[in-house]
Coordinates of C-alpha atoms in Angstrom, one line a residue:
Chain A
M1306 CA 57.8 -28.9 -34.8
R1307 CA 60.8 -30.7 -34.8
I1308 CA 62.2 -31.8 -38.4
N1309 CA 65.1 -33.2 -39.1
T1310 CA 67.0 -31.8 -41.9
L1311 CA 66.1 -28.6 -43.0
A1312 CA 67.5 -26.7 -46.5
V1313 CA 67.1 -23.0 -46.7
V1314 CA 67.9 -22.2 -51.0
G1315 CA 69.6 -18.2 -50.8
V1316 CA 71.0 -17.9 -47.8
G1317 CA 70.8 -13.7 -47.9
L1318 CA 68.8 -11.5 -44.7
L1319 CA 65.6 -13.7 -45.3
G1320 CA 67.3 -17.0 -45.4
G1321 CA 69.8 -16.9 -43.3
S1322 CA 67.2 -15.3 -40.9
V1323 CA 65.0 -18.9 -42.1
G1324 CA 68.2 -20.9 -41.1
W1325 CA 69.2 -19.3 -38.0
A1326 CA 65.9 -19.5 -36.1
A1327 CA 65.1 -23.1 -36.9
R1328 CA 68.7 -24.2 -35.3
R1329 CA 68.3 -21.3 -32.5
R1330 CA 64.6 -22.3 -31.9
G1331 CA 66.0 -26.4 -31.9
V1332 CA 63.2 -26.8 -35.0
A1333 CA 65.7 -28.6 -37.0
D1334 CA 68.3 -31.0 -36.5
R1335 CA 70.2 -30.0 -39.5
V1336 CA 70.1 -26.9 -41.1
V1337 CA 71.7 -27.0 -44.4
G1338 CA 71.6 -23.6 -46.7
V1339 CA 72.4 -23.4 -50.3
D1340 CA 73.7 -21.0 -52.3
R1341 CA 75.9 -19.8 -55.6
D1342 CA 78.5 -17.4 -53.8
P1343 CA 80.8 -19.5 -52.1
A1344 CA 82.1 -16.0 -49.8
V1345 CA 77.7 -16.0 -48.4
L1346 CA 78.2 -19.7 -47.3
R1347 CA 81.2 -18.8 -45.3
E1348 CA 79.4 -15.8 -44.1
A1349 CA 76.7 -17.7 -43.1
L1350 CA 78.9 -20.7 -41.5
G1351 CA 81.0 -18.3 -39.5
L1352 CA 78.3 -17.2 -38.1
G1353 CA 76.6 -20.0 -37.0
I1354 CA 73.7 -19.6 -38.8
L1355 CA 74.4 -22.7 -40.5
D1356 CA 74.9 -26.9 -39.6
E1357 CA 76.2 -27.3 -43.6
A1358 CA 76.7 -25.4 -46.4
C1359 CA 76.7 -26.4 -50.5
A1360 CA 76.6 -24.9 -53.7
D1361 CA 74.4 -27.8 -55.1
L1362 CA 70.9 -27.0 -55.4
G1363 CA 69.9 -31.1 -55.3
V1364 CA 71.2 -31.3 -52.1
A1365 CA 68.1 -30.0 -51.1
G1366 CA 66.0 -32.6 -52.6
G1367 CA 67.0 -34.7 -49.4
A1368 CA 65.7 -32.3 -46.8
E1369 CA 62.2 -33.0 -45.1
V1370 CA 61.7 -29.4 -45.2
V1371 CA 63.0 -26.5 -48.3
V1372 CA 62.6 -22.7 -48.1
L1373 CA 63.3 -21.1 -51.2
C1374 CA 64.6 -17.7 -50.4
T1375 CA 66.2 -16.6 -54.4
P1376 CA 64.3 -13.7 -56.1
V1377 CA 61.2 -14.2 -56.8
D1378 CA 61.7 -14.8 -60.6
C1379 CA 63.9 -17.7 -59.7
I1380 CA 61.8 -19.6 -57.7
A1381 CA 59.3 -21.7 -59.5
A1382 CA 62.0 -23.1 -61.3
Q1383 CA 64.1 -24.0 -58.3
V1384 CA 60.9 -25.6 -56.3
L1385 CA 60.5 -27.7 -59.6
A1386 CA 64.0 -28.7 -59.6
V1387 CA 64.0 -29.3 -56.1
A1388 CA 60.9 -31.4 -56.0
G1389 CA 62.0 -33.2 -58.6
A1390 CA 64.9 -34.7 -56.4
G1391 CA 62.7 -35.1 -53.1
R1392 CA 61.4 -37.9 -51.4
P1393 CA 58.2 -38.4 -50.9
G1394 CA 57.3 -36.1 -47.7
T1395 CA 59.5 -33.0 -48.6
L1396 CA 57.4 -29.6 -48.3
L1397 CA 58.3 -27.1 -49.8
T1398 CA 57.9 -22.8 -49.4
D1399 CA 59.3 -19.6 -50.1
V1400 CA 59.8 -16.4 -49.0
G1401 CA 58.7 -14.3 -52.4
S1402 CA 57.0 -11.0 -52.0
T1403 CA 54.7 -11.9 -54.5
K1404 CA 52.6 -15.2 -55.0
A1405 CA 49.8 -15.5 -57.8
A1406 CA 52.9 -16.4 -60.6
I1407 CA 54.9 -18.9 -58.5
V1408 CA 52.1 -20.5 -57.0
R1409 CA 50.4 -20.8 -60.3
A1410 CA 53.8 -22.5 -61.9
V1411 CA 54.6 -24.7 -59.6
E1412 CA 50.9 -26.0 -59.7
G1413 CA 50.1 -29.8 -60.3
K1414 CA 53.7 -30.0 -61.8
L1415 CA 54.9 -32.0 -58.2
P1416 CA 55.7 -35.4 -57.9
A1417 CA 53.1 -37.6 -56.0
G1418 CA 54.1 -37.0 -52.0
V1419 CA 56.3 -33.4 -52.5
G1420 CA 54.3 -30.8 -51.3
F1421 CA 54.3 -27.0 -52.3
V1422 CA 52.7 -24.0 -50.2
G1423 CA 53.2 -20.4 -50.8
S1424 CA 54.5 -18.1 -47.8
H1425 CA 55.4 -14.7 -47.6
P1426 CA 56.7 -13.4 -44.4
L1427 CA 55.9 -9.9 -43.8
A1428 CA 59.2 -9.0 -42.4
G1429 CA 62.7 -7.8 -43.7
S1430 CA 64.9 -4.8 -44.7
E1431 CA 66.7 -2.9 -47.6
K1432 CA 69.7 -4.4 -46.8
Q1433 CA 71.2 -7.8 -47.5
G1434 CA 73.1 -10.3 -47.0
P1435 CA 73.5 -13.2 -44.1
G1436 CA 75.3 -10.3 -42.3
H1437 CA 71.5 -8.5 -41.9
A1438 CA 70.2 -12.1 -40.8
S1439 CA 68.7 -12.6 -37.4
P1440 CA 67.4 -15.5 -35.5
D1441 CA 64.8 -13.4 -34.1
L1442 CA 63.7 -11.8 -37.3
F1443 CA 59.9 -13.7 -37.7
Q1444 CA 59.4 -13.2 -33.7
G1445 CA 55.9 -11.8 -33.6
R1446 CA 55.7 -11.4 -37.2
Q1447 CA 52.8 -12.4 -40.1
V1448 CA 53.9 -15.1 -42.6
V1449 CA 50.7 -15.0 -45.4
L1450 CA 50.4 -18.6 -47.2
T1451 CA 48.6 -18.8 -50.3
P1452 CA 47.4 -22.1 -50.3
T1453 CA 45.2 -23.5 -53.6
S1454 CA 42.4 -25.5 -54.3
R1455 CA 44.8 -28.5 -54.9
T1456 CA 47.4 -27.5 -51.5
G1457 CA 46.5 -30.6 -49.3
E1458 CA 46.0 -29.7 -45.9
E1459 CA 48.5 -31.8 -44.2
D1460 CA 51.2 -29.8 -45.9
L1461 CA 49.3 -26.7 -45.5
A1462 CA 49.2 -27.7 -41.5
R1463 CA 53.0 -28.4 -41.6
A1464 CA 53.7 -24.7 -43.3
A1465 CA 52.0 -23.1 -41.0
A1466 CA 53.5 -25.2 -38.0
F1467 CA 56.9 -24.4 -39.2
W1468 CA 56.7 -21.1 -39.4
Q1469 CA 54.7 -20.8 -35.6
A1470 CA 57.8 -22.2 -34.6
L1471 CA 60.3 -19.7 -35.8
G1472 CA 58.1 -17.3 -33.9
A1473 CA 55.3 -16.1 -36.5
W1474 CA 51.6 -16.2 -37.0
V1475 CA 50.1 -16.6 -39.9
S1476 CA 47.2 -16.0 -41.8
V1477 CA 46.1 -17.4 -45.1
M1478 CA 45.1 -15.5 -48.4
E1479 CA 44.5 -16.6 -52.4
P1480 CA 47.8 -16.0 -54.4
E1481 CA 45.8 -13.4 -56.5
Q1482 CA 44.4 -11.1 -53.2
H1483 CA 48.0 -11.4 -51.6
D1484 CA 49.5 -9.7 -55.1
R1485 CA 46.6 -7.0 -55.2
A1486 CA 46.9 -6.0 -51.1
M1487 CA 50.7 -6.1 -51.4
A1488 CA 51.0 -3.7 -54.1
L1489 CA 48.8 -1.3 -52.4
T1490 CA 50.6 -2.3 -48.8
S1491 CA 54.9 -3.2 -49.7
H1492 CA 55.3 -3.0 -53.9
L1493 CA 53.9 0.7 -54.2
P1494 CA 55.5 2.1 -51.4
H1495 CA 58.6 1.2 -52.7
L1496 CA 58.1 2.5 -56.3
V1497 CA 57.1 5.7 -54.2
A1498 CA 60.4 5.5 -51.9
S1499 CA 62.6 4.6 -55.0
A1500 CA 60.7 8.1 -57.4
L1501 CA 61.1 10.3 -54.3
A1502 CA 64.6 9.1 -53.9
G1503 CA 65.5 9.3 -57.2
I1504 CA 64.7 13.0 -58.2
L1505 CA 66.1 14.5 -55.5
P1506 CA 69.2 17.0 -56.7
A1507 CA 72.7 15.4 -55.4
D1508 CA 73.5 18.6 -53.6
L1509 CA 69.9 18.9 -52.1
G1510 CA 71.0 15.2 -49.7
G1511 CA 72.4 17.5 -46.8
L1512 CA 69.1 18.9 -46.5
T1513 CA 67.2 16.0 -45.1
A1514 CA 65.8 14.8 -42.4
S1515 CA 64.1 12.3 -41.2
G1516 CA 61.1 12.8 -42.8
F1517 CA 62.8 12.3 -46.3
R1518 CA 65.1 9.4 -44.6
D1519 CA 61.8 7.6 -43.6
T1520 CA 59.6 7.7 -46.7
T1521 CA 62.6 6.7 -48.9
R1522 CA 64.5 3.8 -46.9
T1523 CA 63.0 1.3 -49.0
A1524 CA 64.8 3.0 -52.0
G1525 CA 67.9 1.4 -50.4
G1526 CA 66.8 -2.0 -51.6
D1527 CA 68.4 -3.9 -54.2
P1528 CA 67.4 -3.2 -57.3
G1529 CA 67.2 -6.4 -59.3
L1530 CA 65.2 -8.3 -56.8
W1531 CA 62.6 -5.6 -56.5
A1532 CA 62.4 -5.0 -60.5
A1533 CA 61.7 -8.8 -60.2
I1534 CA 59.1 -7.9 -57.7
L1535 CA 57.3 -5.2 -59.4
E1536 CA 57.4 -7.5 -62.8
A1537 CA 55.8 -10.4 -61.3
N1538 CA 53.0 -8.3 -59.7
R1539 CA 53.1 -5.9 -63.5
E1540 CA 48.6 -5.6 -63.1
G1541 CA 48.6 -5.4 -59.5
V1542 CA 51.3 -2.4 -59.0
L1543 CA 50.0 -0.7 -62.3
E1544 CA 46.5 -0.2 -60.7
A1545 CA 48.1 0.7 -57.8
L1546 CA 50.0 3.4 -59.4
A1547 CA 46.7 4.9 -61.4
G1548 CA 45.1 4.8 -57.6
L1549 CA 47.7 7.0 -56.6
G1550 CA 48.3 9.2 -59.1
G1551 CA 44.1 10.3 -58.8
Q1552 CA 45.0 10.9 -55.1
L1553 CA 48.2 13.6 -55.9
E1554 CA 46.2 14.7 -58.6
R1555 CA 43.2 16.1 -55.8
F1556 CA 46.7 17.2 -54.1
R1557 CA 47.3 19.2 -56.8
Q1558 CA 44.1 20.5 -57.3
A1559 CA 43.7 21.6 -53.8
L1560 CA 46.7 23.1 -53.6
A1561 CA 46.4 25.2 -56.9
A1562 CA 43.3 25.9 -56.1
G1563 CA 44.4 27.4 -52.2
D1564 CA 41.4 25.2 -51.1
R1565 CA 42.6 24.8 -47.4
A1566 CA 39.9 22.9 -46.4
A1567 CA 40.3 20.1 -49.2
L1568 CA 44.1 20.1 -48.1
E1569 CA 42.9 19.2 -44.8
A1570 CA 40.5 17.1 -45.5
L1571 CA 43.2 15.1 -47.8
L1572 CA 45.9 15.0 -45.2
L1573 CA 43.5 14.3 -42.2
Q1574 CA 42.4 11.4 -45.0
G1575 CA 45.6 9.8 -44.6
K1576 CA 46.2 10.4 -41.2
K1577 CA 43.1 8.8 -40.2
V1578 CA 44.4 5.2 -41.6
R1579 CA 48.4 5.8 -41.0
D1580 CA 47.0 6.4 -36.9
S1581 CA 44.9 3.1 -37.8
L1582 CA 47.3 0.4 -38.7
P1583 CA 47.5 -1.9 -35.7
S1584 CA 50.5 -3.4 -34.2
Q1585 CA 53.4 -4.6 -36.8
V1586 CA 54.5 -6.9 -34.3
K1587 CA 52.2 -9.7 -31.7
Q1588 CA 54.3 -10.5 -28.8
G1589 CA 53.6 -13.7 -27.3
T1590 CA 51.3 -15.4 -30.6
T1591 CA 52.5 -18.2 -32.4
N1592 CA 49.8 -20.2 -32.5
N1593 CA 46.7 -18.3 -32.8
T1594 CA 45.4 -19.3 -36.5
N1595 CA 43.6 -21.6 -38.0
P1596 CA 45.3 -22.5 -41.5
T1597 CA 42.8 -23.8 -43.3
N1598 CA 40.9 -20.6 -42.3
N1599 CA 40.8 -18.9 -45.6
E1600 CA 40.7 -15.6 -43.9
E1601 CA 43.4 -12.9 -43.4
K1602 CA 43.5 -12.4 -39.8
E1603 CA 43.6 -9.2 -37.8
E1604 CA 43.2 -9.7 -34.4
Chain B
M561 CA 75.9 32.0 -25.5
R562 CA 73.9 33.4 -22.5
I563 CA 70.6 34.8 -22.0
N564 CA 68.7 36.9 -19.2
T565 CA 64.8 35.8 -20.5
L566 CA 63.9 33.9 -23.3
A567 CA 60.3 33.6 -24.5
V568 CA 59.2 30.6 -26.6
V569 CA 55.8 31.1 -28.1
G570 CA 54.0 28.1 -29.0
V571 CA 54.6 24.7 -26.9
G572 CA 54.5 22.1 -28.7
L573 CA 56.9 19.7 -30.0
L574 CA 59.2 22.5 -31.1
G575 CA 58.4 25.2 -28.0
G576 CA 58.8 22.6 -25.4
S577 CA 62.6 21.4 -26.9
V578 CA 63.4 24.9 -27.2
G579 CA 62.4 25.5 -23.7
W580 CA 63.4 22.8 -22.0
A581 CA 67.1 22.9 -24.3
A582 CA 67.3 26.4 -23.0
R583 CA 66.9 25.4 -19.5
R584 CA 68.5 22.1 -18.9
R585 CA 72.0 23.4 -20.9
G586 CA 71.6 26.8 -18.8
V587 CA 71.7 29.3 -22.0
A588 CA 68.6 30.9 -20.2
D589 CA 68.4 32.1 -16.8
R590 CA 64.6 31.9 -17.4
V591 CA 62.3 30.4 -20.2
V592 CA 59.0 32.1 -20.1
G593 CA 56.6 29.9 -22.8
V594 CA 53.4 31.6 -24.0
D595 CA 50.4 29.1 -25.5
R596 CA 47.0 29.7 -26.0
D597 CA 46.1 26.5 -24.7
P598 CA 46.1 26.2 -20.8
A599 CA 46.4 23.1 -20.3
V600 CA 49.6 23.0 -22.4
L601 CA 51.3 25.5 -20.9
R602 CA 50.5 23.2 -16.9
E603 CA 52.0 20.3 -18.8
A604 CA 55.1 22.0 -20.1
L605 CA 55.5 23.4 -16.5
G606 CA 54.9 20.3 -15.3
L607 CA 57.7 18.8 -16.9
G608 CA 60.1 21.5 -16.3
I609 CA 60.1 23.1 -19.7
L610 CA 59.3 26.0 -18.6
D611 CA 60.3 28.6 -15.3
E612 CA 56.7 30.7 -16.4
A613 CA 54.0 30.2 -18.6
C614 CA 51.4 33.4 -19.9
A615 CA 48.4 33.4 -22.5
D616 CA 49.5 36.6 -23.4
L617 CA 51.6 37.4 -26.3
G618 CA 52.6 40.7 -25.1
V619 CA 54.5 39.2 -22.7
A620 CA 57.3 37.8 -25.1
G621 CA 58.2 41.3 -25.9
G622 CA 59.8 41.4 -22.6
A623 CA 62.3 38.7 -23.2
E624 CA 65.9 39.2 -24.7
V625 CA 65.2 36.7 -27.1
V626 CA 62.0 35.4 -28.4
V627 CA 61.5 31.6 -30.8
L628 CA 57.9 31.8 -32.8
C629 CA 57.4 27.8 -32.5
T630 CA 53.4 28.0 -33.8
P631 CA 52.2 27.4 -37.4
V632 CA 53.4 29.0 -40.4
D633 CA 50.9 31.4 -40.7
C634 CA 50.7 32.5 -37.7
I635 CA 53.7 33.6 -37.5
A636 CA 55.1 36.6 -39.2
A637 CA 51.7 38.3 -37.9
Q638 CA 53.2 37.3 -34.2
V639 CA 56.4 38.3 -34.8
L640 CA 55.1 42.0 -36.2
A641 CA 53.3 41.8 -32.6
V642 CA 55.8 40.8 -30.4
A643 CA 58.0 43.4 -32.1
G644 CA 56.1 45.9 -31.5
A645 CA 56.2 45.3 -27.9
G646 CA 59.9 44.3 -28.2
R647 CA 63.0 46.6 -26.3
P648 CA 65.8 47.5 -28.3
G649 CA 67.9 44.0 -28.3
T650 CA 65.4 42.3 -28.9
L651 CA 66.0 39.4 -31.1
L652 CA 63.2 37.0 -33.0
T653 CA 63.4 34.0 -34.5
D654 CA 60.9 31.5 -35.6
V655 CA 61.0 27.2 -36.4
G656 CA 58.7 27.9 -39.2
S657 CA 59.2 24.7 -41.8
T658 CA 59.1 27.2 -44.7
K659 CA 60.6 30.8 -44.7
A660 CA 60.0 33.2 -47.6
A661 CA 56.5 33.6 -46.8
I662 CA 57.3 34.6 -43.4
V663 CA 61.0 36.3 -44.3
R664 CA 59.2 38.7 -46.8
A665 CA 56.0 39.5 -44.6
V666 CA 58.4 40.9 -41.2
E667 CA 61.3 42.3 -43.3
G668 CA 61.5 46.5 -43.2
K669 CA 58.7 46.0 -40.9
L670 CA 60.4 46.1 -37.5
P671 CA 61.2 48.7 -35.3
A672 CA 64.6 50.4 -35.0
G673 CA 66.4 48.2 -32.7
V674 CA 64.6 44.6 -33.2
G675 CA 66.0 42.1 -35.0
F676 CA 64.4 39.2 -36.9
V677 CA 66.2 36.0 -38.3
G678 CA 64.4 33.0 -40.1
S679 CA 65.6 29.5 -38.7
H680 CA 64.4 26.6 -39.8
P681 CA 65.7 23.3 -37.4
L682 CA 65.8 20.2 -39.6
A683 CA 64.3 18.7 -36.7
G684 CA 60.9 17.0 -35.3
S685 CA 58.7 14.7 -35.6
E686 CA 54.8 13.5 -36.5
K687 CA 53.7 13.9 -32.6
Q688 CA 52.7 16.6 -31.3
G689 CA 52.9 18.2 -27.9
P690 CA 55.0 19.2 -24.9
G691 CA 54.7 15.8 -24.0
H692 CA 56.9 14.9 -27.1
A693 CA 59.5 17.3 -26.5
S694 CA 62.8 16.5 -26.0
P695 CA 65.6 18.9 -24.3
D696 CA 67.9 16.7 -26.7
L697 CA 65.5 17.5 -30.2
F698 CA 68.4 19.8 -31.3
Q699 CA 71.6 18.0 -30.4
G700 CA 74.1 17.5 -33.2
R701 CA 70.9 18.7 -35.7
Q702 CA 71.2 21.7 -38.6
V703 CA 69.1 24.6 -38.6
V704 CA 68.7 26.5 -41.4
L705 CA 69.2 30.2 -41.0
T706 CA 67.4 32.5 -43.6
P707 CA 68.3 36.3 -43.4
T708 CA 68.1 38.4 -46.8
S709 CA 69.9 41.7 -47.4
R710 CA 68.8 43.7 -44.5
T711 CA 69.2 41.5 -41.8
G712 CA 71.8 42.9 -39.5
E713 CA 75.0 40.8 -38.9
E714 CA 75.1 40.7 -35.5
D715 CA 71.3 39.4 -35.4
L716 CA 72.6 37.0 -37.5
A717 CA 75.3 36.1 -35.5
R718 CA 73.0 36.3 -32.3
A719 CA 70.8 33.8 -33.7
A720 CA 73.5 31.3 -35.2
A721 CA 75.2 31.6 -31.6
F722 CA 71.4 30.6 -29.9
W723 CA 70.8 27.2 -31.8
Q724 CA 74.6 26.5 -31.5
A725 CA 73.5 26.9 -28.1
L726 CA 71.0 24.3 -28.1
G727 CA 73.6 21.6 -29.6
A728 CA 72.5 22.1 -33.7
W729 CA 74.8 23.2 -36.4
V730 CA 73.6 26.1 -38.5
S731 CA 73.7 26.9 -42.3
V732 CA 72.8 29.7 -44.4
M733 CA 70.5 30.0 -46.8
E734 CA 68.2 32.6 -49.0
P735 CA 64.3 31.8 -47.8
E736 CA 63.2 31.1 -51.1
Q737 CA 66.3 29.1 -52.2
H738 CA 65.3 27.0 -48.6
D739 CA 61.4 27.1 -50.0
R740 CA 63.3 25.3 -53.0
A741 CA 65.1 23.1 -51.6
M742 CA 62.9 21.6 -48.5
A743 CA 59.9 21.4 -51.4
L744 CA 61.6 18.2 -52.5
T745 CA 63.3 17.3 -49.0
S746 CA 60.8 17.3 -47.0
H747 CA 57.0 18.8 -48.1
L748 CA 56.7 16.6 -51.3
P749 CA 58.1 13.3 -49.4
H750 CA 54.6 14.2 -46.7
L751 CA 52.2 14.7 -49.4
V752 CA 53.0 11.8 -51.0
A753 CA 52.8 9.5 -47.3
S754 CA 49.8 11.0 -46.5
A755 CA 48.6 9.9 -50.3
L756 CA 50.0 6.7 -50.1
A757 CA 48.3 6.1 -46.9
G758 CA 45.3 8.0 -47.7
I759 CA 44.2 5.3 -50.6
L760 CA 44.8 2.0 -48.4
P761 CA 41.4 0.3 -47.9
A762 CA 40.8 -0.1 -44.4
D763 CA 41.3 -3.4 -44.6
L764 CA 44.3 -4.0 -45.3
G765 CA 46.2 -2.8 -42.8
G766 CA 46.9 -5.8 -40.9
L767 CA 48.8 -7.0 -44.2
T768 CA 51.5 -3.6 -43.9
A769 CA 54.9 -3.7 -43.0
S770 CA 57.6 -1.8 -41.6
G771 CA 58.2 -0.5 -46.0
F772 CA 54.7 0.4 -45.6
R773 CA 54.8 2.1 -41.7
D774 CA 58.2 4.1 -43.1
T775 CA 57.1 5.2 -45.9
T776 CA 53.8 7.0 -44.3
R777 CA 55.0 8.0 -41.3
T778 CA 55.1 11.6 -41.4
A779 CA 51.2 11.1 -42.6
G780 CA 50.1 11.0 -38.9
G781 CA 51.3 14.6 -38.7
D782 CA 48.8 17.4 -38.1
P783 CA 46.2 17.9 -41.3
G784 CA 45.9 21.8 -40.3
L785 CA 49.7 22.4 -39.7
W786 CA 51.1 20.6 -43.1
A787 CA 48.1 22.0 -45.0
A788 CA 49.5 25.2 -44.1
I789 CA 53.3 24.5 -44.5
L790 CA 51.7 23.0 -48.6
E791 CA 50.2 26.3 -48.9
A792 CA 53.4 28.9 -47.7
N793 CA 54.9 26.4 -50.4
R794 CA 52.7 26.0 -53.2
E795 CA 55.2 27.1 -56.3
G796 CA 57.5 25.0 -54.4
V797 CA 55.5 21.8 -54.0
L798 CA 53.5 22.1 -57.0
E799 CA 56.6 22.5 -59.3
A800 CA 57.8 18.8 -57.4
L801 CA 55.0 17.4 -57.8
A802 CA 55.7 17.7 -61.0
G803 CA 58.9 16.2 -60.8
L804 CA 57.7 13.5 -59.3
G805 CA 54.7 12.9 -61.3
G806 CA 57.5 12.5 -64.5
Q807 CA 59.2 10.0 -62.5
L808 CA 56.6 8.1 -61.8
E809 CA 55.2 7.8 -65.4
R810 CA 58.5 6.8 -66.5
F811 CA 58.2 4.0 -63.9
R812 CA 54.8 2.8 -65.5
Q813 CA 56.3 3.2 -68.5
A814 CA 58.7 0.9 -67.8
L815 CA 56.6 -1.7 -65.6
A816 CA 53.7 -1.6 -68.6
A817 CA 56.2 -2.4 -71.4
G818 CA 58.0 -5.4 -69.6
D819 CA 61.4 -3.0 -70.0
R820 CA 63.5 -4.5 -66.9
A821 CA 66.3 -3.0 -67.7
A822 CA 64.4 0.5 -67.6
L823 CA 62.8 -0.3 -64.2
E824 CA 66.4 -1.1 -62.9
A825 CA 67.6 2.0 -64.0
L826 CA 64.8 3.8 -61.9
L827 CA 65.4 2.1 -58.8
L828 CA 69.3 2.3 -59.2
Q829 CA 68.7 5.7 -59.7
G830 CA 66.7 6.3 -56.1
K831 CA 68.8 3.9 -54.8
K832 CA 71.8 5.6 -55.1
V833 CA 70.5 9.1 -53.9
R834 CA 69.4 7.0 -50.7
D835 CA 72.7 5.3 -50.3
S836 CA 74.6 8.9 -50.7
L837 CA 72.5 10.9 -48.1
P838 CA 74.8 11.8 -45.4
S839 CA 74.8 11.6 -41.8
Q840 CA 71.7 13.3 -40.3
V841 CA 73.5 14.1 -36.9
K842 CA 76.4 15.1 -36.0
Q843 CA 78.2 14.4 -33.0
G844 CA 80.1 17.2 -31.1
T845 CA 79.4 20.1 -33.9
T846 CA 77.9 23.0 -32.0
N847 CA 80.1 25.6 -33.7
N848 CA 81.5 24.9 -36.9
T849 CA 80.3 27.0 -39.2
N850 CA 80.7 30.8 -40.1
P851 CA 77.0 31.9 -40.1
T852 CA 77.8 35.1 -42.6
N853 CA 78.5 32.6 -45.5
N854 CA 75.6 32.5 -47.3
E855 CA 75.9 29.1 -48.6
E856 CA 74.1 25.7 -47.4
K857 CA 76.7 23.1 -45.7
E858 CA 77.6 20.1 -46.4
E859 CA 80.1 19.1 -44.3

């Protein structure tokens, strides 16, 4: 895939990585970054992530592909704003960690000829800003696309080709299915990491080792971004939280009763799932998925 | 510190690392490994972790220093067995993740001239066996010693010198204080990681990214070892679990009520603690603690 102009709205870790990967791989002739923070734009220009920088969202309308990399509660309104200034053939996508609210808010409201396909790259970190961006962030990583019945096939194919050109592999799910899955695979783990860290008395920090540090790593993420994600997936997260509460209660009962067999069985249940996780990064698989096949890929 | 014979009982990841570090650093002229599994002993000999291997626990009684690296529910009985065969001047210590039950079971029951000091190196991993041992596992890491009012000063000083000679730095706490702290810094995080992994439906494994993987890494640990640890610290873990339950309930209420400010405040509380954790590994600090100062060190 080769496009003329790529616009990245929100030049943080993810947006910076999108722009940088597109420049480095020759996917776009020109990468324009849009951010309301001039310091962020200066930093991204200095790092070679962008060709041009601008504070005005309207500029993105002139691009062939626009990727929204802003907080999940800003994306839908920005998609509609950019689409209003877009030309026929403009493709918009995003990197939001929740999909249903965004996709449904945009659905049916785009001008003719302007397409939107929701995307969620399963890549990132608790760190923030273009200084933590990487042109290889998407290499071998999965990007979930969440088309609806109203998404054009060509738009879906172009969105898939775009992410594959950045080194990712693509899977396709319904937006609501995506959000329910992410409640368990991402949003609940984040909430729990934050809760675990939050209850640690300050004077015990020096007694933590790699177990605590890994279990709570994501708690270092931005509270504003994550509050928006949790709220955008409220029902899914509440359901996942209830499921965790049930499992914690089973642990509590086994421990209180001194039931070693039950305790080992619960620990074994967790170990089996953890040990069975497929490799997170695929090497050399940038074109292995038919994006019109509406099922999750786990190859 | 330089000793004649070191015996390591239980030649897994930790025991193997103790023996290997002692050989590599010239801390012991001879390292004897004791394990009931001949395959483990062969593997450790092949890796150069041990000078000699033996299945008989009694052999450890002839060593100058003996380190018990077996499951926490086996250590106290093995300390007493080895001590019964020990000579005056023999120092016993261990690497158990819980301390009160072990230390109190041993206290007052040792033959004259044989000393025991409870130790807990804050190092390790979810992996098992001598194949995952490292001669540098303790480099810059903290080892918590848990003497009681009946521990001899010389034994405490020797135990501290031993761990420092392996590259660690030493802190000193009461056994019960250690266990209450570890309930929050290690045992509860392990239980939660296991619960989070355990409730993930098998078909969602392919949708996990680094957040889920880090948060649940420790769930890959051995269920038998960890059931014993959780039971040995039952009261502390139950108390920590109740504390976590309260924090999760605060998250649930904020989320259910759509209270963004409360949600952000909870996430910020976790982030502040996580961001404030001191560096886990100290470089070049092998002799920075006075082991007779009965307080936790956080330098």
